[in-house]
Coordinates of C-alpha atoms and ligand atoms in Angstrom, one line a residue:
M1 CA -87.8 14.3 280.4
F2 CA -87.1 10.6 280.9
E3 CA -84.2 9.6 283.2
K4 CA -83.6 6.2 281.6
L5 CA -84.6 4.9 278.1
L6 CA -84.2 1.5 276.5
I7 CA -83.1 1.3 272.9
A8 CA -85.0 -1.5 271.2
N9 CA -82.8 -1.7 268.1
R10 CA -79.2 -2.4 266.9
G11 CA -76.7 -1.0 264.4
E12 CA -76.2 2.6 263.5
I13 CA -79.6 3.8 264.6
A14 CA -79.2 2.4 268.1
L15 CA -76.0 4.3 268.4
R16 CA -77.7 7.4 267.0
V17 CA -80.4 7.2 269.6
A18 CA -77.9 6.6 272.4
R19 CA -76.0 9.7 271.4
A20 CA -79.1 11.8 271.5
C21 CA -79.9 10.5 275.0
R22 CA -76.4 11.3 276.2
E23 CA -76.8 14.9 275.0
L24 CA -80.1 15.2 276.9
G25 CA -78.8 13.6 280.1
I26 CA -80.9 10.4 279.6
R27 CA -79.3 7.2 280.8
T28 CA -79.5 4.4 278.2
V29 CA -80.1 0.7 278.2
A30 CA -78.9 -1.2 275.1
V31 CA -80.6 -4.5 274.4
H32 CA -78.7 -6.9 272.1
S33 CA -78.6 -10.4 270.7
T34 CA -75.8 -12.8 271.4
A35 CA -74.4 -11.8 267.9
D36 CA -74.2 -8.1 268.9
R37 CA -72.5 -8.5 272.3
D38 CA -69.5 -6.5 271.3
S39 CA -71.3 -3.9 269.3
A40 CA -70.7 -0.2 269.4
V41 CA -74.0 0.7 271.1
V42 CA -73.4 -2.0 273.8
R43 CA -70.1 -0.3 274.7
Y44 CA -71.6 3.2 274.4
A45 CA -74.8 2.7 276.5
D46 CA -74.8 3.0 280.3
E47 CA -76.2 -0.5 280.7
S48 CA -76.9 -3.5 278.4
V49 CA -79.1 -6.6 278.5
C50 CA -78.8 -9.6 276.3
I51 CA -82.3 -10.4 275.1
G52 CA -81.8 -13.6 273.0
P53 CA -80.0 -15.4 270.2
A54 CA -78.9 -13.9 266.8
A55 CA -82.2 -14.6 265.0
S56 CA -84.2 -11.3 265.2
R57 CA -87.4 -13.3 265.9
H58 CA -86.0 -14.3 269.2
S59 CA -84.2 -11.0 270.1
Y60 CA -85.0 -7.7 268.4
L61 CA -88.6 -8.8 267.6
N62 CA -89.1 -10.4 271.1
A63 CA -91.5 -7.9 272.7
A64 CA -91.6 -9.9 276.0
A65 CA -87.8 -10.0 276.4
I66 CA -87.6 -6.3 275.7
V67 CA -90.2 -5.3 278.2
E68 CA -88.6 -7.6 280.8
A69 CA -85.2 -5.9 280.1
A70 CA -86.9 -2.5 280.7
R71 CA -88.5 -3.8 284.0
Q72 CA -85.1 -5.1 285.2
T73 CA -83.2 -1.9 284.5
G74 CA -86.0 0.6 285.4
A75 CA -86.2 2.2 282.0
E76 CA -89.2 4.4 281.6
A77 CA -89.3 4.7 277.8
V78 CA -88.5 2.6 274.7
H79 CA -87.1 4.0 271.5
P80 CA -87.8 1.5 268.7
G81 CA -85.6 3.0 266.0
Y82 CA -86.6 1.8 262.5
G83 CA -87.5 -1.6 261.3
F84 CA -88.0 -4.4 263.9
L85 CA -90.9 -3.4 266.2
S86 CA -90.9 0.3 265.3
E87 CA -94.3 0.2 263.6
D88 CA -96.0 -2.5 265.5
P89 CA -99.1 -1.2 267.2
D90 CA -99.2 -4.3 269.4
F91 CA -95.7 -3.7 270.7
A92 CA -96.6 0.0 271.4
E93 CA -99.6 -1.2 273.4
I94 CA -97.6 -3.8 275.3
C95 CA -95.2 -1.0 276.3
A96 CA -98.1 1.1 277.5
D97 CA -99.6 -1.8 279.5
N98 CA -96.3 -2.2 281.2
G99 CA -96.0 1.5 282.1
L100 CA -93.4 2.2 279.4
T101 CA -93.6 5.2 277.1
F102 CA -93.2 4.1 273.5
V103 CA -91.4 6.8 271.5
G104 CA -93.8 7.0 268.5
P105 CA -97.5 7.7 267.7
R106 CA -100.3 6.2 269.7
P107 CA -101.1 2.5 268.9
E108 CA -104.5 3.3 267.4
V109 CA -102.9 5.9 265.0
M110 CA -100.2 3.4 264.1
A111 CA -102.8 0.7 263.5
A112 CA -104.9 3.0 261.3
L113 CA -101.9 4.2 259.2
G114 CA -100.3 0.8 259.0
D115 CA -103.3 -0.3 257.0
K116 CA -102.3 1.3 253.8
S117 CA -105.8 1.2 252.4
R118 CA -107.3 2.8 255.5
A119 CA -104.5 5.4 255.4
R120 CA -105.6 6.2 251.8
A121 CA -109.2 6.7 253.0
L122 CA -108.2 8.9 255.9
M123 CA -106.0 11.1 253.7
R124 CA -108.7 11.4 251.1
E125 CA -111.0 12.7 254.0
A126 CA -108.2 15.2 254.9
G127 CA -108.3 16.5 251.3
L128 CA -105.0 15.0 250.1
P129 CA -104.8 14.1 246.4
L130 CA -104.7 10.3 245.8
L131 CA -103.7 8.4 242.7
P132 CA -106.8 7.1 240.9
G133 CA -107.9 3.7 242.3
S134 CA -109.9 2.0 245.0
V135 CA -110.3 3.3 248.5
E136 CA -112.1 0.2 249.9
T137 CA -110.2 -3.1 249.7
L138 CA -111.3 -5.4 246.9
A139 CA -112.8 -8.7 247.9
T140 CA -113.3 -10.3 244.5
V141 CA -111.3 -10.4 241.3
G142 CA -114.4 -9.0 239.5
E143 CA -114.6 -6.0 241.7
A144 CA -110.8 -5.4 241.4
R145 CA -110.8 -5.8 237.7
A146 CA -113.6 -3.3 237.3
V147 CA -111.6 -0.7 239.2
A148 CA -108.5 -1.4 237.0
D149 CA -110.5 -1.2 233.8
E150 CA -112.0 2.1 234.9
I151 CA -108.7 3.8 235.9
G152 CA -106.8 2.4 232.9
Y153 CA -103.5 0.5 232.7
P154 CA -100.8 0.1 234.0
V155 CA -102.2 -0.4 237.5
I156 CA -100.5 -1.6 240.7
I157 CA -102.1 -4.0 243.2
K158 CA -100.9 -3.2 246.7
V159 CA -101.3 -5.2 249.9
A160 CA -103.2 -3.2 252.6
A161 CA -100.9 -4.7 255.3
G162 CA -97.8 -4.1 253.2
G163 CA -96.0 -0.8 252.6
G164 CA -92.5 0.2 251.8
G165 CA -92.8 -1.6 248.5
R166 CA -93.5 -5.0 250.1
G167 CA -96.3 -6.8 248.4
M168 CA -96.9 -4.8 245.2
T169 CA -97.7 -6.2 241.7
V170 CA -97.6 -4.0 238.6
V171 CA -100.1 -5.1 235.9
W172 CA -99.5 -3.8 232.3
S173 CA -102.6 -5.1 230.6
P174 CA -106.1 -6.4 231.3
A175 CA -105.1 -9.9 230.2
D176 CA -102.6 -10.2 233.1
F177 CA -104.9 -8.8 235.8
A178 CA -106.6 -12.0 237.2
R179 CA -103.4 -13.9 237.6
A180 CA -101.7 -10.9 239.2
Y181 CA -104.6 -10.4 241.6
A182 CA -104.6 -14.0 242.7
H183 CA -100.8 -14.0 243.1
T184 CA -100.8 -10.8 245.2
R185 CA -103.5 -12.1 247.6
T186 CA -101.7 -15.4 248.0
V187 CA -98.5 -13.7 248.9
A188 CA -100.3 -11.3 251.2
R189 CA -101.9 -14.2 253.0
A190 CA -98.6 -16.0 253.4
V191 CA -96.5 -13.0 254.4
F192 CA -98.9 -10.8 256.3
S193 CA -101.7 -13.2 257.3
D194 CA -104.0 -10.5 255.8
D195 CA -104.9 -10.8 252.1
R196 CA -106.7 -7.5 251.6
V197 CA -105.5 -5.6 248.6
Y198 CA -106.3 -2.3 246.8
V199 CA -105.6 -1.0 243.3
E200 CA -104.0 2.2 242.1
R201 CA -102.9 3.7 238.8
Y202 CA -99.2 2.9 238.3
L203 CA -96.8 5.7 237.5
P204 CA -93.7 4.2 236.0
Q205 CA -91.6 7.4 236.0
A206 CA -92.6 9.4 238.9
R207 CA -90.5 10.9 241.7
H208 CA -90.8 9.5 245.2
V209 CA -90.9 12.6 247.4
E210 CA -91.5 12.4 251.2
V211 CA -92.1 15.0 253.8
Q212 CA -90.7 14.9 257.4
V213 CA -93.3 15.9 259.9
L214 CA -93.1 16.4 263.7
C215 CA -96.3 16.6 265.8
D216 CA -96.8 16.8 269.5
G217 CA -100.2 15.1 269.9
H218 CA -101.6 18.4 271.4
G219 CA -102.5 19.8 268.0
G220 CA -99.1 21.2 267.3
G221 CA -97.1 20.2 264.3
V222 CA -94.4 21.3 261.8
H223 CA -93.1 20.0 258.6
L224 CA -89.3 20.0 257.9
G225 CA -89.4 19.9 254.2
T226 CA -89.0 17.2 251.5
R227 CA -86.6 14.4 250.6
D228 CA -86.3 12.7 247.2
C229 CA -86.0 8.9 247.6
S230 CA -86.4 7.8 244.0
V231 CA -83.1 6.0 243.9
Q232 CA -84.2 2.6 245.1
R233 CA -83.4 -1.0 244.1
R234 CA -86.1 -3.5 245.1
H235 CA -87.4 -0.9 247.4
Q236 CA -84.1 -0.5 249.2
K237 CA -83.1 3.2 249.0
L238 CA -79.5 3.8 247.9
V239 CA -79.3 7.6 247.8
E240 CA -81.6 10.3 249.3
E241 CA -81.5 14.0 249.2
G242 CA -83.3 17.1 250.4
P243 CA -85.0 19.2 249.4
A244 CA -86.4 17.2 246.5
P245 CA -84.6 18.7 243.4
A246 CA -86.0 20.2 240.2
L247 CA -89.4 21.0 241.7
S248 CA -90.8 24.5 242.0
A249 CA -90.8 26.2 245.4
A250 CA -94.6 26.3 245.1
T251 CA -94.9 22.6 244.6
L252 CA -92.6 21.8 247.5
E253 CA -94.6 24.0 249.8
A254 CA -97.9 22.5 248.7
I255 CA -96.7 18.9 249.2
A256 CA -95.3 19.8 252.7
A257 CA -98.4 21.6 253.7
A258 CA -100.6 18.7 252.6
A259 CA -98.4 16.2 254.5
L260 CA -98.7 18.2 257.7
R261 CA -102.5 18.6 257.3
G262 CA -102.8 14.8 256.8
A263 CA -100.8 14.0 259.8
L264 CA -102.6 16.4 262.1
S265 CA -106.0 15.2 260.8
V266 CA -105.4 11.7 262.4
G267 CA -103.9 12.9 265.7
Y268 CA -100.3 12.0 264.7
S269 CA -97.6 12.4 267.4
G270 CA -93.9 12.2 267.0
A271 CA -91.7 12.2 263.9
G272 CA -93.3 10.8 260.8
T273 CA -92.9 10.6 257.1
V274 CA -95.6 11.2 254.5
E275 CA -94.8 9.7 251.1
F276 CA -96.0 11.0 247.8
L277 CA -95.4 10.3 244.1
V278 CA -94.9 13.4 242.0
D279 CA -95.5 13.1 238.2
E280 CA -93.9 15.0 235.3
A281 CA -96.5 17.8 235.6
E282 CA -95.6 18.2 239.3
R283 CA -98.9 16.8 240.4
F284 CA -98.5 15.0 243.7
H285 CA -100.3 12.0 245.0
F286 CA -100.4 10.6 248.6
M287 CA -99.0 7.1 249.0
E288 CA -98.4 6.2 252.6
I289 CA -97.4 7.4 256.1
N290 CA -94.4 5.9 257.9
C291 CA -94.8 6.0 261.7
R292 CA -91.1 5.9 262.6
I293 CA -87.8 7.8 262.4
Q294 CA -86.4 6.9 259.0
V295 CA -83.0 5.8 257.9
E296 CA -82.6 9.0 255.9
H297 CA -83.6 11.4 258.7
P298 CA -80.1 13.0 258.8
V299 CA -80.8 14.6 255.4
T300 CA -83.6 16.6 257.1
E301 CA -81.4 17.3 260.1
M302 CA -78.7 18.8 257.9
I303 CA -81.0 21.2 256.0
S304 CA -83.2 22.1 259.0
G305 CA -80.7 22.2 261.9
V306 CA -83.3 20.2 264.0
D307 CA -82.2 17.1 265.8
L308 CA -85.1 14.8 265.1
V309 CA -84.3 12.3 267.8
H310 CA -84.1 15.0 270.4
E311 CA -87.5 16.2 269.3
Q312 CA -89.0 12.7 269.3
L313 CA -87.9 12.4 272.9
Y314 CA -89.3 15.7 274.0
V315 CA -92.6 15.0 272.3
A316 CA -92.8 11.5 273.8
S317 CA -92.2 12.9 277.2
G318 CA -95.2 15.2 276.8
V319 CA -93.5 18.5 276.1
P320 CA -95.4 20.6 273.5
L321 CA -93.4 21.2 270.2
R322 CA -90.6 23.7 270.8
I323 CA -90.5 25.1 267.3
S324 CA -93.1 26.8 265.1
Q325 CA -93.4 26.6 261.4
D326 CA -92.0 30.2 261.1
E327 CA -88.9 29.1 262.9
V328 CA -88.2 26.2 260.5
Q329 CA -85.7 27.5 258.0
L330 CA -84.4 25.1 255.4
R331 CA -81.0 25.9 254.1
G332 CA -78.9 24.3 251.3
V333 CA -78.9 20.8 250.1
A334 CA -78.0 17.5 251.9
I335 CA -77.4 14.1 250.4
E336 CA -77.2 10.7 252.0
C337 CA -75.6 7.6 250.5
R338 CA -76.2 4.2 252.2
V339 CA -73.1 2.0 252.4
N340 CA -74.4 -1.6 252.5
V341 CA -72.1 -4.6 252.8
E342 CA -73.3 -6.1 249.5
D343 CA -71.8 -6.8 246.1
P344 CA -73.5 -4.7 243.4
D345 CA -71.9 -7.1 240.8
R346 CA -73.6 -10.1 242.2
D347 CA -77.2 -8.7 242.4
F348 CA -76.5 -6.9 245.7
L349 CA -75.7 -10.2 247.5
P350 CA -74.8 -9.5 251.1
T351 CA -71.1 -10.2 251.7
P352 CA -70.6 -10.5 255.5
G353 CA -67.1 -10.7 256.9
R354 CA -64.5 -9.0 259.1
L355 CA -63.6 -5.4 258.4
D356 CA -59.8 -5.4 258.4
R357 CA -59.8 -1.7 257.7
F358 CA -62.6 0.7 258.4
Q359 CA -61.8 4.4 258.0
P360 CA -64.8 6.7 257.4
P361 CA -64.5 10.0 255.7
G362 CA -64.2 13.3 257.5
G363 CA -63.9 16.9 256.6
P364 CA -66.3 19.8 256.2
F365 CA -70.0 19.3 256.3
T366 CA -69.6 15.6 256.3
R367 CA -71.5 13.3 258.7
V368 CA -71.1 9.5 259.0
D369 CA -73.6 7.5 261.0
T370 CA -72.2 4.1 261.5
H371 CA -71.7 1.3 264.1
G372 CA -68.6 0.1 262.1
L373 CA -65.1 -0.1 263.6
P374 CA -61.9 -1.6 262.4
G375 CA -62.1 -5.3 263.2
Y376 CA -65.9 -5.3 263.3
V377 CA -67.5 -8.5 262.0
V378 CA -70.5 -7.9 259.8
G379 CA -72.7 -10.9 260.5
P380 CA -75.2 -12.6 258.2
H381 CA -78.2 -12.2 260.5
Y382 CA -79.3 -8.6 260.0
D383 CA -79.7 -6.1 257.2
S384 CA -76.5 -5.1 255.6
L385 CA -76.5 -1.3 256.3
L386 CA -73.1 -0.5 257.7
A387 CA -72.9 3.3 257.3
K388 CA -74.6 6.4 256.0
V389 CA -72.6 9.2 254.6
I390 CA -74.4 12.5 254.7
V391 CA -73.0 15.8 253.3
W392 CA -74.3 19.3 253.2
A393 CA -73.6 22.2 250.9
P394 CA -75.3 25.5 250.1
E395 CA -75.8 24.4 246.5
R396 CA -76.6 21.0 245.1
A397 CA -73.7 20.8 242.7
L398 CA -71.2 21.3 245.6
A399 CA -73.1 18.7 247.7
L400 CA -72.6 16.2 244.9
D401 CA -68.9 17.0 244.6
R402 CA -68.5 16.8 248.3
M403 CA -70.2 13.4 248.4
E404 CA -67.8 12.1 245.7
R405 CA -64.9 13.4 247.8
A406 CA -66.3 11.8 251.0
L407 CA -66.9 8.4 249.3
D408 CA -63.3 8.5 247.9
E409 CA -62.0 8.8 251.4
F410 CA -64.0 5.8 252.8
D411 CA -61.7 2.8 253.2
I412 CA -63.6 -0.4 254.0
T413 CA -61.5 -3.5 253.4
G414 CA -62.0 -7.1 254.4
A415 CA -61.7 -10.6 252.9
G416 CA -64.8 -11.1 250.7
V417 CA -66.3 -7.8 251.8
H418 CA -67.9 -5.6 249.2
T419 CA -69.9 -2.4 249.5
T420 CA -72.5 -0.5 247.5
I421 CA -70.1 2.4 247.1
P422 CA -69.1 1.6 243.5
F423 CA -72.7 1.5 242.4
I424 CA -73.5 4.7 244.2
R425 CA -70.7 6.4 242.4
R426 CA -72.4 5.5 239.1
V427 CA -75.6 7.0 240.4
L428 CA -73.8 10.3 241.3
D429 CA -72.2 10.2 237.9
D430 CA -75.4 9.8 235.9
A431 CA -76.3 12.8 233.8
R432 CA -80.0 12.8 234.8
F433 CA -79.1 12.5 238.5
R434 CA -76.7 15.4 238.1
K435 CA -79.5 17.5 236.7
G436 CA -81.9 16.5 239.5
S437 CA -84.5 15.4 237.0
Y438 CA -84.4 11.6 237.7
S439 CA -87.2 9.4 238.7
T440 CA -87.9 5.9 240.1
D441 CA -86.7 4.2 236.9
L442 CA -83.1 5.4 237.4
V443 CA -81.6 2.3 239.1
D444 CA -83.2 -0.1 236.7
R445 CA -81.9 2.0 233.8
L446 CA -78.3 1.9 235.3
L447 CA -78.5 -1.9 235.8
R448 CA -79.8 -2.4 232.3
D449 CA -77.1 -0.2 230.8
G450 CA -74.6 -2.5 232.4
G451 CA -71.3 -1.7 234.1
A452 CA -69.0 1.2 233.8
P453 CA -65.4 0.0 234.3
G454 CA -65.0 -2.0 237.4
T455 CA -68.7 -2.9 237.7
S456 CA -70.1 -5.9 236.0
A457 CA -73.4 -5.8 234.4
V458 CA -76.5 -7.0 233.4
H459 CA -78.9 -9.0 235.5
T460 CA -82.3 -9.1 233.9
Ligands
MV4_501 C1 -95.9 3.3 243.4 C2 -95.1 3.6 242.3 C3 -95.8 4.0 241.2 N1 -97.2 4.0 241.1 N2 -97.3 3.3 243.3 C4 -92.4 2.0 246.4 C5 -92.3 2.1 247.9 C6 -93.7 2.2 248.3 N3 -93.8 3.1 249.5 C7 -94.5 2.7 247.2 N4 -93.6 2.6 246.0 C8 -94.0 2.9 244.8 N5 -95.4 3.0 244.6 C9 -97.9 3.7 242.2 N6 -99.2 3.7 242.1 C10 -93.8 3.6 242.5 C11 -93.2 3.3 243.7 C12 -91.7 3.4 243.8 C13 -90.9 2.6 242.9 C14 -91.3 1.7 242.1 C15 -90.4 0.9 241.3 C16 -89.0 1.2 241.4 C17 -88.6 2.1 242.3 C18 -89.5 2.9 243.0 C19 -89.0 3.9 243.9 C20 -89.8 4.6 244.7 C21 -91.2 4.4 244.6

């Protein structure tokens, strides 16, 4: 195992990784921007290095500064967390070139899967079901339009270099196709410097189901079950749960098995997530693979008893997987709610400020992953995730009641500071959510229906 590891991230995930390292006897180096000097992980870690100013571009995205901090402190490995450089194959390669172990899949695998069109082709070869659409990228509007006409509308145009919902355009009728195609390529060129796109059939009411996999790069791999992540607003997840509800055991098993087969087929190593869309008939379709630990990983930890960050670290240090599929036993239901410092009544506008009071919930089967503290100042520079509340229960109904109880206990108060908790309460209250039969249209439906008392409404 490593003796010293650098955490190339901030916020709750940096603290999560530091705690895993402490448990495994690994010394930690926190890197931070000037804005994060007094952060929880900087205090928690054994050492810290300031790598630049508040703007991420110059700090958490500054590969050269991070590698230099590792050299200075003698760290042997780098954990990238999620976001920032976590899925950047160039960063993984720079780490390797400097004798650092990057905690994640090999750079070639990350590059292949990061190209969402290539991932589609690779997963088709592995026998995974895809949505109808193109497997090659589409160089001309004529070619793209022919695919759309063939598969039928609505279709979605996706950017090969995108993913996670960035760079997607839904097209409802042939008359709108040419303009949507041109627009998507223009945005792709500007945002990703890569204007390749592909086309898929669009499912407006599917469930977003993902599978946690863990592979050791020596041919060993397990899946740790499913999570439903259909509750999203502008591709920011608000609530996640596992296992995915209201699907048959046979469907869940088939999705999980397909995910693991796909990951193993490309020589995946580390923790990864394979995303699917599941339609009303419980048919599932591969969408993309995420090459990182995800925000919602605690859901899987609670139902599997496996510490995913520990396992990432073991696998990265070259230890073969320590669990077999038979030993993975999923029990009960876990739910995660993301507490963002945003105002749901103002189109989820971030509301940075000082937390005069910050008192997280406690109690049975209740986990809170946060970097928040009383007096902490939420700045304007980074994403607004402040805390994740995760609860477990043997049955889904009790997990939902337990989550409502936990959210009631959460006291976050500060001048001008709002959180997503009131909106999340409306999700938990929704009849279809309660039944587990919700889909990706749930958040838009709630926003259209307008506010329950205390929430304002309707943004079109
Ligand atoms: C889709 C889709 C429907 N049809 N692709 C969103 C995140 C990214 N990984 C893929 N996503 C989607 N891709 C096809 N062909 C639905 C989503 C989607 C979604 C769309 C609108 C509103 C909320 C959503 C939540 C999850 C997934």
